Coordinates of C-alpha atoms and ligand atoms in Angstrom, one line a residue:
M1317 CA -3.1 6.8 6.9
C1318 CA -6.0 8.6 7.7
G1319 CA -9.4 8.5 5.7
I1320 CA -11.8 10.9 3.9
V1321 CA -15.9 10.8 3.6
G1322 CA -18.4 12.8 2.6
Y1323 CA -22.2 12.5 1.6
I1324 CA -24.1 15.3 -0.1
G1325 CA -27.6 13.9 -1.2
E1326 CA -31.5 13.5 0.1
Q1327 CA -30.7 10.5 2.7
N1328 CA -29.7 11.2 6.5
A1329 CA -25.7 11.5 6.0
A1330 CA -24.4 9.3 8.9
P1331 CA -25.1 5.9 8.3
I1332 CA -23.5 6.6 4.3
L1333 CA -20.9 8.3 6.0
L1334 CA -20.2 6.0 9.0
S1335 CA -20.5 3.0 6.6
G1336 CA -18.0 4.9 4.5
L1337 CA -16.0 5.3 6.8
K1338 CA -16.1 0.9 8.0
K1339 CA -15.2 0.5 4.3
L1340 CA -11.9 2.8 4.7
E1341 CA -11.0 0.9 8.0
Y1342 CA -8.2 -1.2 6.7
R1343 CA -6.3 2.3 5.7
G1344 CA -5.8 2.2 9.9
Y1345 CA -6.9 4.7 11.9
D1346 CA -6.1 5.4 16.0
S1347 CA -9.7 7.9 15.9
A1348 CA -12.7 8.6 13.9
G1349 CA -15.4 11.3 13.8
I1350 CA -18.3 12.7 11.8
A1351 CA -19.8 16.1 10.9
V1352 CA -23.3 16.6 9.7
Q1353 CA -25.6 19.1 8.7
E1354 CA -28.1 19.9 11.0
E1355 CA -31.4 22.7 10.8
S1356 CA -29.4 24.4 14.2
G1357 CA -25.9 24.6 12.9
I1358 CA -23.6 21.5 12.1
K1359 CA -23.6 18.4 14.4
L1360 CA -20.6 16.8 15.0
V1361 CA -19.1 13.4 17.1
K1362 CA -15.9 12.7 17.6
K1363 CA -14.1 9.7 19.6
E1364 CA -11.3 7.9 20.1
G1365 CA -9.9 4.3 19.2
K1366 CA -12.9 2.0 17.3
L1367 CA -15.1 2.5 14.7
N1368 CA -17.4 0.9 17.0
K1369 CA -16.6 3.7 19.9
L1370 CA -17.7 6.8 17.4
N1371 CA -20.6 4.2 16.0
E1372 CA -22.0 4.0 19.4
A1373 CA -21.8 7.6 20.2
A1374 CA -23.1 9.0 17.0
E1375 CA -26.3 6.5 17.4
K1376 CA -27.3 9.0 20.7
E1377 CA -26.6 12.3 18.8
L1378 CA -29.9 11.1 16.2
F1379 CA -28.0 13.4 13.3
N1380 CA -30.4 14.5 11.2
G1381 CA -29.5 16.4 7.5
G1382 CA -28.4 15.3 4.2
T1383 CA -25.1 16.6 4.2
G1384 CA -21.7 15.9 6.3
I1385 CA -18.3 14.7 6.4
G1386 CA -16.5 12.1 8.4
H1387 CA -12.4 11.0 9.0
T1388 CA -11.0 8.3 10.0
R1389 CA -7.0 10.0 11.8
W1390 CA -3.9 8.3 12.4
A1391 CA -2.1 10.6 14.4
T1392 CA 0.6 12.4 13.8
H1393 CA 0.4 15.8 15.1
G1394 CA -1.2 15.2 18.8
R1395 CA -1.7 11.8 20.1
P1396 CA -4.9 10.2 19.7
S1397 CA -7.7 12.1 21.9
D1398 CA -11.4 12.7 21.3
L1399 CA -10.4 15.9 21.4
N1400 CA -7.6 15.4 18.1
S1401 CA -9.5 13.7 16.4
H1402 CA -11.7 15.0 13.1
P1403 CA -13.4 17.2 11.8
H1404 CA -12.1 20.1 13.1
A1405 CA -14.0 24.0 13.7
D1406 CA -12.9 27.3 13.3
S1407 CA -13.3 29.2 16.8
F1408 CA -17.2 30.3 15.3
S1409 CA -17.8 26.4 14.7
N1410 CA -18.5 28.0 10.9
I1411 CA -15.7 25.9 9.6
V1412 CA -15.5 22.8 9.6
I1413 CA -12.7 20.5 8.4
V1414 CA -11.4 17.4 8.1
H1415 CA -7.9 16.4 6.9
N1416 CA -5.3 14.2 5.4
G1417 CA -1.8 14.9 5.2
I1418 CA 0.4 17.6 6.7
I1419 CA 0.5 21.0 6.9
E1420 CA 4.7 21.5 6.7
N1421 CA 3.8 25.7 7.8
F1422 CA 1.0 24.8 10.5
R1423 CA 3.4 26.7 13.8
E1424 CA 3.6 29.9 11.7
L1425 CA 0.3 29.8 10.8
K1426 CA -1.3 29.4 14.0
D1427 CA 1.3 31.8 15.9
K1428 CA 0.0 34.8 12.6
L1429 CA -4.3 33.6 13.4
S1430 CA -3.5 33.1 17.3
A1431 CA -2.8 36.7 16.9
E1432 CA -5.7 37.7 15.4
G1433 CA -7.7 35.9 18.1
Q1434 CA -8.3 32.6 16.6
D1435 CA -8.2 30.1 20.1
F1436 CA -7.0 27.1 19.7
V1437 CA -8.2 23.9 21.0
S1438 CA -6.1 20.3 19.6
E1439 CA -2.7 19.7 19.3
T1440 CA -3.2 19.5 15.6
D1441 CA -2.2 21.0 12.3
T1442 CA -5.9 20.3 10.4
E1443 CA -7.0 23.0 12.6
V1444 CA -5.0 26.3 12.0
A1445 CA -6.7 24.8 8.3
A1446 CA -10.3 25.9 9.5
H1447 CA -8.9 29.1 11.5
L1448 CA -7.3 30.3 8.1
I1449 CA -10.5 29.3 5.7
S1450 CA -12.2 31.1 8.5
Y1451 CA -9.7 34.1 8.3
Y1452 CA -10.5 34.0 4.4
Y1453 CA -14.5 33.4 4.7
K1454 CA -16.8 36.3 3.7
D1455 CA -20.1 35.5 1.5
D1456 CA -18.2 32.2 -0.5
L1457 CA -16.8 28.6 0.8
K1458 CA -14.6 27.7 -1.9
N1459 CA -13.3 31.7 -2.4
A1460 CA -11.8 31.8 1.3
V1461 CA -10.4 27.5 0.6
Q1462 CA -9.2 28.7 -2.3
K1463 CA -6.9 31.2 -0.7
A1464 CA -6.4 29.5 2.1
V1465 CA -4.9 26.4 0.6
S1466 CA -2.2 29.1 -0.9
E1467 CA -1.0 29.2 1.7
L1468 CA -0.7 26.1 3.2
E1469 CA 2.8 23.8 2.8
G1470 CA 2.9 20.3 3.1
S1471 CA 0.3 17.3 1.5
F1472 CA -3.4 18.2 2.3
A1473 CA -6.5 16.1 0.9
M1474 CA -9.2 18.0 3.2
A1475 CA -12.8 18.6 3.2
V1476 CA -14.6 21.8 4.5
M1477 CA -18.5 23.0 5.4
S1478 CA -19.9 26.3 5.9
N1479 CA -22.8 26.6 8.7
T1480 CA -23.9 29.6 6.3
E1481 CA -23.5 27.9 2.8
K1482 CA -25.5 24.4 3.9
D1483 CA -25.6 21.7 1.4
R1484 CA -22.1 22.5 -0.6
I1485 CA -18.6 20.5 0.7
I1486 CA -15.4 21.4 -1.3
A1487 CA -12.9 19.4 -1.4
V1488 CA -9.3 19.7 -2.1
R1489 CA -6.4 18.1 -3.6
K1490 CA -3.2 18.1 -2.8
D1491 CA -0.4 14.9 -2.7
S1492 CA -2.3 13.1 -1.1
P1493 CA -5.5 11.1 -2.6
L1494 CA -9.1 12.3 -2.9
I1495 CA -12.3 11.6 -4.9
V1496 CA -15.4 12.7 -5.9
G1497 CA -18.1 9.8 -6.6
I1498 CA -20.8 10.8 -9.4
G1499 CA -24.5 9.6 -7.9
D1500 CA -28.4 10.4 -8.7
N1501 CA -28.7 13.7 -6.6
E1502 CA -26.4 12.3 -4.3
N1503 CA -22.4 13.0 -4.0
F1504 CA -19.8 11.1 -2.5
L1505 CA -16.2 11.7 -1.0
A1506 CA -14.0 10.0 -0.2
S1507 CA -10.1 9.3 0.3
D1508 CA -10.2 6.3 -1.5
I1509 CA -12.2 4.4 -3.7
P1510 CA -13.7 1.4 -1.6
A1511 CA -15.5 3.6 0.6
Y1512 CA -18.4 4.1 -1.6
L1513 CA -18.6 1.2 -4.2
D1514 CA -21.7 0.1 -3.0
Y1515 CA -23.4 3.7 -4.2
T1516 CA -21.6 4.3 -7.5
D1517 CA -18.1 3.3 -9.8
D1518 CA -18.6 6.7 -11.9
F1519 CA -15.8 8.5 -10.2
Y1520 CA -14.1 11.5 -11.1
I1521 CA -10.3 11.3 -9.4
L1522 CA -9.2 14.6 -8.1
E1523 CA -5.4 15.3 -9.9
N1524 CA -2.7 17.5 -7.4
Q1525 CA -3.9 21.1 -6.9
E1526 CA -7.1 20.0 -8.0
M1527 CA -10.4 21.5 -5.4
A1528 CA -14.3 20.1 -6.6
D1529 CA -17.4 22.0 -5.4
I1530 CA -20.0 20.2 -4.2
K1531 CA -23.4 20.3 -4.2
K1532 CA -25.9 17.5 -4.2
D1533 CA -27.1 17.9 -8.2
E1534 CA -23.9 19.6 -9.6
I1535 CA -20.2 18.9 -9.6
K1536 CA -17.3 21.9 -10.5
V1537 CA -14.1 21.1 -10.7
Y1538 CA -11.4 23.6 -9.9
S1539 CA -7.3 24.6 -10.4
F1540 CA -6.1 25.7 -7.6
T1541 CA -5.9 28.7 -9.3
G1542 CA -9.8 29.3 -10.0
E1543 CA -10.0 27.7 -13.8
L1544 CA -12.7 26.1 -14.3
I1545 CA -12.0 22.2 -15.9
A1546 CA -15.0 22.2 -17.7
D1547 CA -13.8 18.7 -19.6
K1548 CA -12.7 17.1 -16.4
K1549 CA -12.5 13.2 -16.9
R1550 CA -15.4 10.3 -15.4
T1551 CA -13.3 7.4 -13.8
K1552 CA -15.7 3.9 -14.3
I1553 CA -13.9 1.7 -11.4
D1554 CA -14.7 -2.0 -12.7
W1555 CA -14.4 -3.2 -9.3
D1556 CA -17.9 -4.5 -7.7
S1557 CA -18.1 -4.1 -4.1
E1558 CA -18.0 -7.8 -3.7
M1559 CA -14.8 -8.1 -4.5
A1560 CA -13.3 -5.6 -1.9
E1561 CA -15.6 -7.4 0.8
K1562 CA -14.3 -11.0 2.9
Q1563 CA -16.5 -13.4 0.2
G1564 CA -16.6 -15.9 4.5
Y1565 CA -13.3 -15.4 5.0
E1566 CA -12.2 -14.8 8.9
H1567 CA -9.6 -11.3 7.1
F1568 CA -9.6 -10.2 4.8
M1569 CA -5.6 -10.9 4.9
L1570 CA -6.5 -14.6 3.8
K1571 CA -9.1 -13.7 1.6
E1572 CA -5.8 -12.5 -1.0
I1573 CA -3.4 -14.7 0.2
N1574 CA -6.3 -17.8 -1.9
E1575 CA -6.8 -15.1 -4.6
Q1576 CA -3.0 -15.4 -5.5
P1577 CA -3.8 -18.0 -8.6
E1578 CA -6.1 -15.3 -9.6
S1579 CA -4.5 -12.5 -9.2
L1580 CA -1.5 -13.5 -11.0
K1581 CA -3.4 -14.6 -13.6
W1582 CA -5.0 -11.0 -14.0
L1583 CA -1.6 -10.3 -14.2
L1584 CA -0.6 -11.9 -16.8
Q1585 CA -3.4 -12.8 -19.0
D1586 CA -3.1 -8.8 -21.0
R1587 CA 0.9 -8.7 -21.1
L1588 CA 1.1 -12.7 -22.8
V1589 CA 0.1 -12.2 -26.8
D1590 CA 0.3 -15.9 -28.7
G1591 CA 2.9 -17.1 -26.3
E1592 CA 5.4 -14.2 -25.8
I1593 CA 5.7 -11.8 -23.5
D1594 CA 4.2 -8.2 -24.4
L1595 CA 4.7 -5.6 -22.5
S1596 CA 3.5 -2.5 -25.5
E1597 CA 0.3 -1.3 -23.2
S1598 CA 2.9 -0.4 -20.4
G1599 CA 4.2 1.8 -22.9
L1600 CA 7.8 0.2 -23.2
E1601 CA 9.5 0.1 -26.2
K1602 CA 10.3 -3.4 -28.4
D1603 CA 14.3 -2.7 -27.6
W1604 CA 13.4 -0.3 -23.7
L1605 CA 16.8 -2.7 -22.5
S1606 CA 19.2 -0.9 -24.9
N1607 CA 17.9 2.4 -23.3
Y1608 CA 19.7 2.0 -19.9
N1609 CA 22.8 1.2 -18.9
K1610 CA 21.5 1.1 -15.1
I1611 CA 18.7 0.4 -13.0
H1612 CA 17.6 2.2 -10.2
I1613 CA 14.7 -0.1 -8.2
V1614 CA 12.8 2.5 -5.3
A1615 CA 10.2 1.3 -3.1
C1616 CA 9.3 0.8 0.8
G1617 CA 8.5 -2.3 3.4
T1618 CA 6.9 -5.0 1.5
A1619 CA 7.5 -3.8 -2.5
Y1620 CA 10.5 -2.8 -1.7
H1621 CA 11.2 -7.1 -1.1
S1622 CA 10.0 -7.3 -3.9
G1623 CA 12.7 -4.8 -6.1
Y1624 CA 15.1 -6.6 -4.0
L1625 CA 14.8 -9.9 -5.5
A1626 CA 14.5 -7.9 -8.9
K1627 CA 18.1 -6.7 -8.3
Y1628 CA 19.4 -10.5 -8.6
L1629 CA 17.3 -11.5 -11.3
L1630 CA 17.5 -8.6 -13.2
E1631 CA 21.6 -8.4 -13.3
D1632 CA 21.6 -11.7 -13.7
M1633 CA 19.5 -12.1 -16.4
L1634 CA 20.4 -9.1 -18.3
K1635 CA 23.3 -7.9 -17.0
I1636 CA 22.6 -4.6 -16.4
P1637 CA 23.4 -3.1 -13.3
V1638 CA 21.0 -2.7 -10.2
E1639 CA 20.7 -0.5 -7.4
V1640 CA 17.7 -1.1 -4.9
E1641 CA 17.0 1.1 -1.8
V1642 CA 14.1 2.6 0.2
A1643 CA 12.3 5.3 -0.9
S1644 CA 13.1 7.2 2.4
E1645 CA 16.9 6.7 2.7
Y1646 CA 17.2 7.1 -1.6
R1647 CA 15.5 10.7 -1.6
Y1648 CA 18.1 12.3 0.9
R1649 CA 21.2 11.6 -0.9
N1650 CA 22.4 12.7 -4.3
P1651 CA 21.8 9.1 -6.1
L1652 CA 23.4 9.1 -9.4
V1653 CA 20.6 9.8 -12.0
D1654 CA 21.1 10.3 -15.1
E1655 CA 19.5 9.9 -19.3
K1656 CA 20.4 6.6 -19.6
T1657 CA 18.9 5.8 -15.6
L1658 CA 15.7 3.4 -15.4
L1659 CA 14.2 4.1 -11.9
I1660 CA 11.3 1.7 -11.0
V1661 CA 9.5 2.4 -8.6
V1662 CA 7.0 -0.2 -7.1
S1663 CA 4.0 1.0 -4.7
Q1664 CA 0.6 -1.4 -4.6
S1665 CA -1.5 1.6 -3.5
G1666 CA 0.8 3.9 -5.6
E1667 CA 0.5 6.7 -3.2
T1668 CA 3.5 6.0 -0.4
A1669 CA 4.6 9.6 0.0
D1670 CA 8.2 8.8 0.1
T1671 CA 8.2 6.5 -3.2
I1672 CA 6.1 9.8 -4.6
A1673 CA 9.5 11.9 -3.5
A1674 CA 12.2 9.6 -4.9
L1675 CA 10.1 9.5 -7.9
R1676 CA 10.0 12.9 -8.3
L1677 CA 13.7 12.9 -7.3
A1678 CA 15.3 10.7 -10.0
K1679 CA 12.9 12.6 -13.0
D1680 CA 14.5 15.8 -13.0
M1681 CA 17.4 14.1 -12.4
G1682 CA 16.9 12.7 -16.6
A1683 CA 15.5 9.0 -15.2
A1684 CA 13.0 7.5 -17.1
V1685 CA 10.5 6.7 -14.5
L1686 CA 8.4 2.6 -14.7
A1687 CA 6.1 2.6 -11.7
L1688 CA 4.7 -1.4 -11.5
T1689 CA 1.5 -0.3 -8.8
N1690 CA -1.8 -1.8 -8.0
S1691 CA -3.8 1.6 -8.1
R1692 CA -5.0 3.5 -11.5
D1693 CA -4.9 7.1 -11.5
S1694 CA -2.6 7.4 -8.1
S1695 CA -0.1 10.0 -7.4
I1696 CA 2.6 7.2 -9.4
A1697 CA 0.2 5.7 -12.0
R1698 CA 0.6 9.4 -13.3
E1699 CA 3.8 10.6 -12.4
S1700 CA 5.6 7.6 -14.4
D1701 CA 6.7 7.6 -17.3
K1702 CA 5.5 3.6 -18.1
V1703 CA 3.2 2.1 -15.9
I1704 CA 2.8 -1.5 -15.7
Y1705 CA -0.7 -2.6 -13.6
L1706 CA -0.4 -5.0 -10.8
N1707 CA -4.0 -6.1 -11.7
A1708 CA -3.9 -7.2 -7.9
G1709 CA -7.8 -6.4 -6.7
P1710 CA -8.1 -4.2 -4.6
E1711 CA -6.0 -5.3 -1.1
I1712 CA -7.9 -4.9 2.0
A1713 CA -5.6 -5.9 4.4
V1714 CA -2.6 -3.5 5.6
A1715 CA 0.0 -6.4 5.5
S1716 CA 0.5 -6.5 1.6
T1717 CA 0.3 -10.2 -0.2
K1718 CA -0.9 -10.5 -3.5
A1719 CA 0.2 -7.1 -4.6
Y1720 CA 3.6 -9.0 -3.5
T1721 CA 3.5 -11.2 -5.8
N1722 CA 2.2 -9.5 -8.5
M1723 CA 5.1 -7.3 -8.0
V1724 CA 7.9 -10.1 -8.2
A1725 CA 6.1 -11.3 -11.0
A1726 CA 6.1 -8.7 -13.2
F1727 CA 9.3 -8.3 -12.6
Y1728 CA 10.3 -11.9 -13.9
M1729 CA 7.9 -10.8 -16.7
L1730 CA 10.4 -7.7 -17.0
A1731 CA 13.2 -9.5 -16.8
V1732 CA 11.8 -12.6 -19.6
D1733 CA 11.4 -9.5 -22.0
G1734 CA 14.6 -8.0 -21.5
M1735 CA 16.2 -11.2 -22.0
R1736 CA 14.1 -11.6 -25.6
Q1737 CA 16.1 -8.6 -26.9
K1738 CA 19.4 -9.9 -25.5
K1739 CA 21.4 -10.6 -28.8
N1740 CA 23.9 -13.6 -27.3
I1741 CA 20.7 -15.3 -25.6
D1742 CA 19.2 -18.6 -26.2
P1743 CA 15.5 -18.0 -28.4
Q1744 CA 14.6 -21.1 -26.5
K1745 CA 15.5 -20.3 -22.8
V1746 CA 13.2 -17.2 -23.5
K1747 CA 10.6 -19.6 -24.4
Q1748 CA 11.4 -22.1 -21.9
Y1749 CA 10.6 -18.9 -18.9
T1750 CA 7.7 -17.9 -20.9
A1751 CA 6.0 -21.4 -20.1
D1752 CA 7.4 -21.4 -16.7
L1753 CA 5.7 -17.8 -15.8
I1754 CA 2.6 -19.4 -16.9
K1755 CA 2.4 -22.0 -14.8
L1756 CA 3.2 -19.8 -11.9
P1757 CA -1.4 -19.4 -10.9
E1758 CA -2.2 -22.6 -10.9
L1759 CA 1.4 -24.1 -9.0
S1760 CA 0.7 -21.6 -6.6
R1761 CA -2.7 -22.7 -5.9
Q1762 CA -0.8 -26.4 -5.1
M1763 CA 1.0 -24.3 -2.6
I1764 CA -1.5 -22.8 -0.8
V1765 CA -3.5 -26.0 -0.7
Q1766 CA -0.4 -28.5 0.0
S1767 CA 1.2 -26.4 2.7
E1768 CA -1.7 -24.6 5.1
E1769 CA -2.2 -27.5 7.0
K1770 CA 1.2 -28.0 8.0
I1771 CA 1.5 -24.5 8.4
K1772 CA -1.2 -24.4 10.5
N1773 CA 0.6 -26.8 13.0
I1774 CA 3.8 -24.4 12.9
A1775 CA 2.3 -21.7 14.0
E1776 CA 1.3 -23.5 17.3
T1777 CA 4.6 -23.8 17.7
Y1778 CA 5.8 -20.3 16.9
A1779 CA 2.6 -18.4 18.8
K1780 CA 4.9 -19.5 21.8
K1781 CA 8.0 -17.7 21.4
S1782 CA 9.5 -14.5 21.2
N1783 CA 12.3 -14.8 18.1
I1784 CA 12.2 -15.7 15.1
F1785 CA 14.9 -15.6 12.7
F1786 CA 15.1 -16.5 8.2
I1787 CA 17.6 -16.9 6.8
G1788 CA 18.3 -17.4 3.0
R1789 CA 21.0 -16.5 0.7
N1790 CA 20.3 -14.9 -3.2
T1791 CA 16.6 -14.0 -3.5
D1792 CA 15.8 -16.8 -0.6
Y1793 CA 17.5 -14.2 1.3
T1794 CA 15.4 -11.4 -0.1
L1795 CA 12.4 -13.9 0.5
A1796 CA 13.6 -13.7 3.8
L1797 CA 13.1 -10.7 5.0
E1798 CA 9.7 -10.8 3.4
G1799 CA 8.7 -13.2 5.7
A1800 CA 10.6 -11.8 9.0
L1801 CA 8.4 -8.7 8.1
K1802 CA 5.1 -10.2 7.5
L1803 CA 5.1 -12.2 10.7
K1804 CA 6.3 -9.1 13.1
E1805 CA 3.5 -6.8 11.3
I1806 CA 1.1 -8.2 12.3
S1807 CA 1.9 -11.4 15.1
Y1808 CA 3.9 -8.5 17.1
I1809 CA 6.6 -12.0 17.7
H1810 CA 9.8 -10.4 16.7
A1811 CA 11.7 -11.5 13.6
E1812 CA 15.0 -10.8 11.6
A1813 CA 15.7 -11.7 8.3
Y1814 CA 19.4 -12.6 7.6
P1815 CA 22.0 -14.0 5.0
A1816 CA 22.4 -17.2 5.7
G1817 CA 26.6 -16.6 5.7
E1818 CA 25.9 -13.7 8.2
L1819 CA 24.6 -14.9 11.1
K1820 CA 28.2 -15.9 12.6
H1821 CA 29.1 -12.5 12.2
G1822 CA 27.3 -11.5 15.6
T1823 CA 23.1 -12.3 15.6
L1824 CA 24.0 -16.7 15.7
A1825 CA 24.8 -15.2 19.3
L1826 CA 21.0 -14.4 19.8
V1827 CA 20.2 -18.5 18.3
E1828 CA 19.8 -21.1 21.2
E1829 CA 17.6 -24.0 22.1
D1830 CA 13.9 -23.9 20.6
V1831 CA 14.4 -20.9 18.9
P1832 CA 12.8 -21.4 15.3
V1833 CA 15.3 -20.6 12.3
V1834 CA 13.2 -21.1 8.8
A1835 CA 15.7 -21.0 6.1
L1836 CA 14.9 -20.4 2.7
G1837 CA 16.1 -22.8 0.1
S1838 CA 14.2 -22.0 -3.4
R1839 CA 18.3 -21.2 -5.1
I1840 CA 19.2 -25.3 -5.4
D1841 CA 22.6 -23.5 -6.8
I1842 CA 23.9 -22.8 -4.0
F1843 CA 21.4 -24.9 -1.7
S1844 CA 25.0 -26.8 0.1
K1845 CA 25.7 -23.6 1.2
L1846 CA 22.3 -22.7 2.5
F1847 CA 21.9 -26.2 4.3
S1848 CA 25.5 -25.1 6.0
N1849 CA 23.9 -22.5 8.0
L1850 CA 20.8 -24.1 9.0
K1851 CA 23.2 -26.9 10.5
E1852 CA 25.1 -24.7 12.4
V1853 CA 22.1 -23.0 14.0
K1854 CA 20.6 -26.8 15.1
A1855 CA 23.7 -27.2 16.5
R1856 CA 22.8 -24.5 18.6
G1857 CA 19.6 -26.2 19.5
A1858 CA 17.2 -24.4 17.1
E1859 CA 14.4 -25.5 15.4
T1860 CA 14.8 -25.4 11.5
L1861 CA 12.3 -25.4 9.2
L1862 CA 13.7 -25.2 5.7
I1863 CA 11.8 -24.3 2.8
T1864 CA 12.7 -26.3 -0.5
I1865 CA 12.0 -27.2 -3.8
E1866 CA 10.7 -30.9 -3.4
G1867 CA 13.0 -34.2 -4.8
Q1868 CA 16.2 -31.9 -3.3
S1869 CA 18.4 -34.4 -0.5
Y1870 CA 19.2 -33.3 2.5
D1871 CA 20.6 -34.6 6.4
K1872 CA 17.1 -34.9 7.8
E1873 CA 17.8 -35.4 11.0
S1874 CA 18.8 -30.9 11.1
V1875 CA 15.7 -30.3 9.5
D1876 CA 12.2 -30.6 11.8
Y1877 CA 9.9 -29.3 10.0
V1878 CA 10.1 -29.5 5.7
I1879 CA 7.6 -27.7 2.8
E1880 CA 8.2 -28.5 0.0
L1881 CA 7.7 -26.5 -3.1
P1882 CA 6.3 -26.9 -6.8
E1883 CA 9.5 -27.8 -9.4
L1884 CA 10.6 -24.8 -11.0
N1885 CA 13.1 -23.7 -12.3
Q1886 CA 15.0 -21.7 -9.5
Y1887 CA 14.4 -17.9 -10.5
F1888 CA 10.5 -18.1 -10.3
A1889 CA 10.6 -20.5 -7.0
G1890 CA 10.7 -17.6 -5.1
L1891 CA 7.4 -17.0 -5.7
L1892 CA 6.1 -20.1 -4.3
A1893 CA 8.3 -20.1 -0.9
I1894 CA 6.3 -16.7 -0.3
I1895 CA 3.0 -19.0 0.2
P1896 CA 4.3 -20.5 3.1
L1897 CA 5.8 -18.1 5.2
Q1898 CA 2.5 -15.5 4.2
L1899 CA 0.5 -18.4 5.7
L1900 CA 2.7 -18.8 8.5
A1901 CA 2.2 -15.5 9.9
Y1902 CA -1.2 -14.8 9.3
Y1903 CA -2.0 -18.4 11.1
T1904 CA 0.6 -17.5 14.0
A1905 CA -1.3 -14.4 14.6
L1906 CA -4.5 -16.0 15.1
I1907 CA -3.4 -18.2 17.5
C1908 CA -2.1 -15.2 18.7
D1909 CA -5.3 -13.2 18.3
K1910 CA -3.7 -10.0 17.2
D1911 CA -6.0 -7.4 15.0
I1912 CA -4.9 -8.9 11.9
D1913 CA -6.1 -7.2 8.9
Q1914 CA -5.2 -3.7 11.1
P1915 CA -2.0 -4.6 12.9
R1916 CA -1.4 -2.2 15.7
N1917 CA 0.3 1.2 14.8
L1918 CA 0.2 0.9 10.7
A1919 CA -1.7 2.3 8.4
K1920 CA -2.3 0.6 4.6
S1921 CA -1.4 3.7 2.4
V1922 CA 2.0 5.5 4.1
T1923 CA 0.9 9.1 3.2
V1924 CA 3.0 11.2 5.5
E1925 CA 6.9 10.4 5.3
Ligands
AGP216 C1 3.2 -4.1 3.4 O1 2.7 -6.0 4.2 C2 3.5 -2.9 4.3 N1 2.1 -3.8 4.7 C3 4.3 -2.0 3.6 O2 6.0 -2.4 4.2 C4 4.0 -1.8 2.8 O3 4.2 -2.0 1.7 C5 4.7 -0.1 2.6 O4 3.8 0.8 3.1 C6 4.3 0.2 1.3 O5 3.5 0.2 0.8 P1 3.5 0.6 -1.4 O6 3.3 -0.1 -1.3 O7 1.5 1.2 -1.0 O8 4.4 1.8 -1.7

């Protein structure tokens, strides 16, 4: 989604803004722009397309000024174009703003401001905010912004400059994230932490409905109603900027796939005390399971797939009813929620608009909310009652990999911790499962090493196909969903996941000579059922890839390729099965020469509904 940057200090702002935008590229965008305060007024350049176009244009402008704001835009209102790109200005070129989010009442405001004589030049909702601030502007930018935001409906993060008050940026946050980086006689502004990790590790994370008045030597944070927040907490971020760089890998996605053994270790290490799972740091009571009679899991995309896997797991291991639903559906129906419901929201970014809305809905209805998120201080982390941090480190590629494995592993921990609380469970079983969890980092490392070369070969064939099917049963079906999403997201090859037994109820009609079918067979209890379905597609000429546990016996004739998973209990083996699927998506997209880290039309953090 859109990205915001800002700089105010002694240095030339333009290169710092451009470097911040580069770091935010991963969020996905279709145009970009910057504006810098100069002696003669605010100078602005904006371009449709990738950042290299903006860099070229900015170089010609010879920017010279120490205060500026910048933006990468992911189009919502109005197509991607130079004109619709941010920053936007009012009719007098006095107010210049960049904005993330959506202003829902922009039509009414536009009509009102047009009647007042303001001229609109773009199709965006953002321009309305520039004109509205201008309408209220007398001689104090903060007052004007404060009045304007009280009239804006929707979600927004904005950075605002005025030509008449040089060396001042006002930043506001409502629902869409914004952070202020603290430097020495210089300060930074960004929608996401990686933008300025090269410059500072010291931040103010703006809360919802807060605004910051930023000068080069002073930052003051206020509420939307104008009260100074004198005790605003500073946050030290312990990622270094190298963690957010590619470290020699061709793409962030490949780097992040390879980081999975490490990131699994980070997740587990803080939650294992004397060989036992301990989730007290997340606020979970020793007997949390007894407080609830049902669980709802709500999330989007890959995070939803982790929750779908967890439904099978938690119901089976804890015997508690679990519903799982995509957040954009959940939020617009009347889910049956009460005080005995545990809502688990899952989100890498912690800022996904639909997931936040679902969280608020269930919370209002009395549910206790547990978040699984990778982002400290994110909206989801702050609004949830309890949080399990995924500890996966920064995930930059739009396609989620290491966050997914940590989501699944976090659900495994939750399931084992829940098992411990059940009276009729053999404590040896809990011990065994905990020991299996501890093996995950090393087994995932082996999985990468063992499968990578094989997958590269398979990808050569898959890159030439236009339809690929993924099948599985039980938790393997949820892995199939994730494998298919990964492949289509970055290679743009059509991929579809099906519960293996359901294929013959319609979709089998599409299976013919040479169509690849990936069969997930990590569930040994129902392997024979899965294998019958594999034989059905083979009989129609499909090219089959089987992913199953080593030592499993099957009719080799029906299988063109096989990837073996190291031996592990069948509840947890799925986590290892996802690794070859991630690699398959990656290498197929690489051969297809696609923009792997920033696939078309997609964004890392989906902050609009
Ligand atoms: C993952 O590869 C996708 N890019 C996407 O489905 C993502 O998982 C989804 O948008 C949810 O994001 P979140 O985890 O940040 O909430």
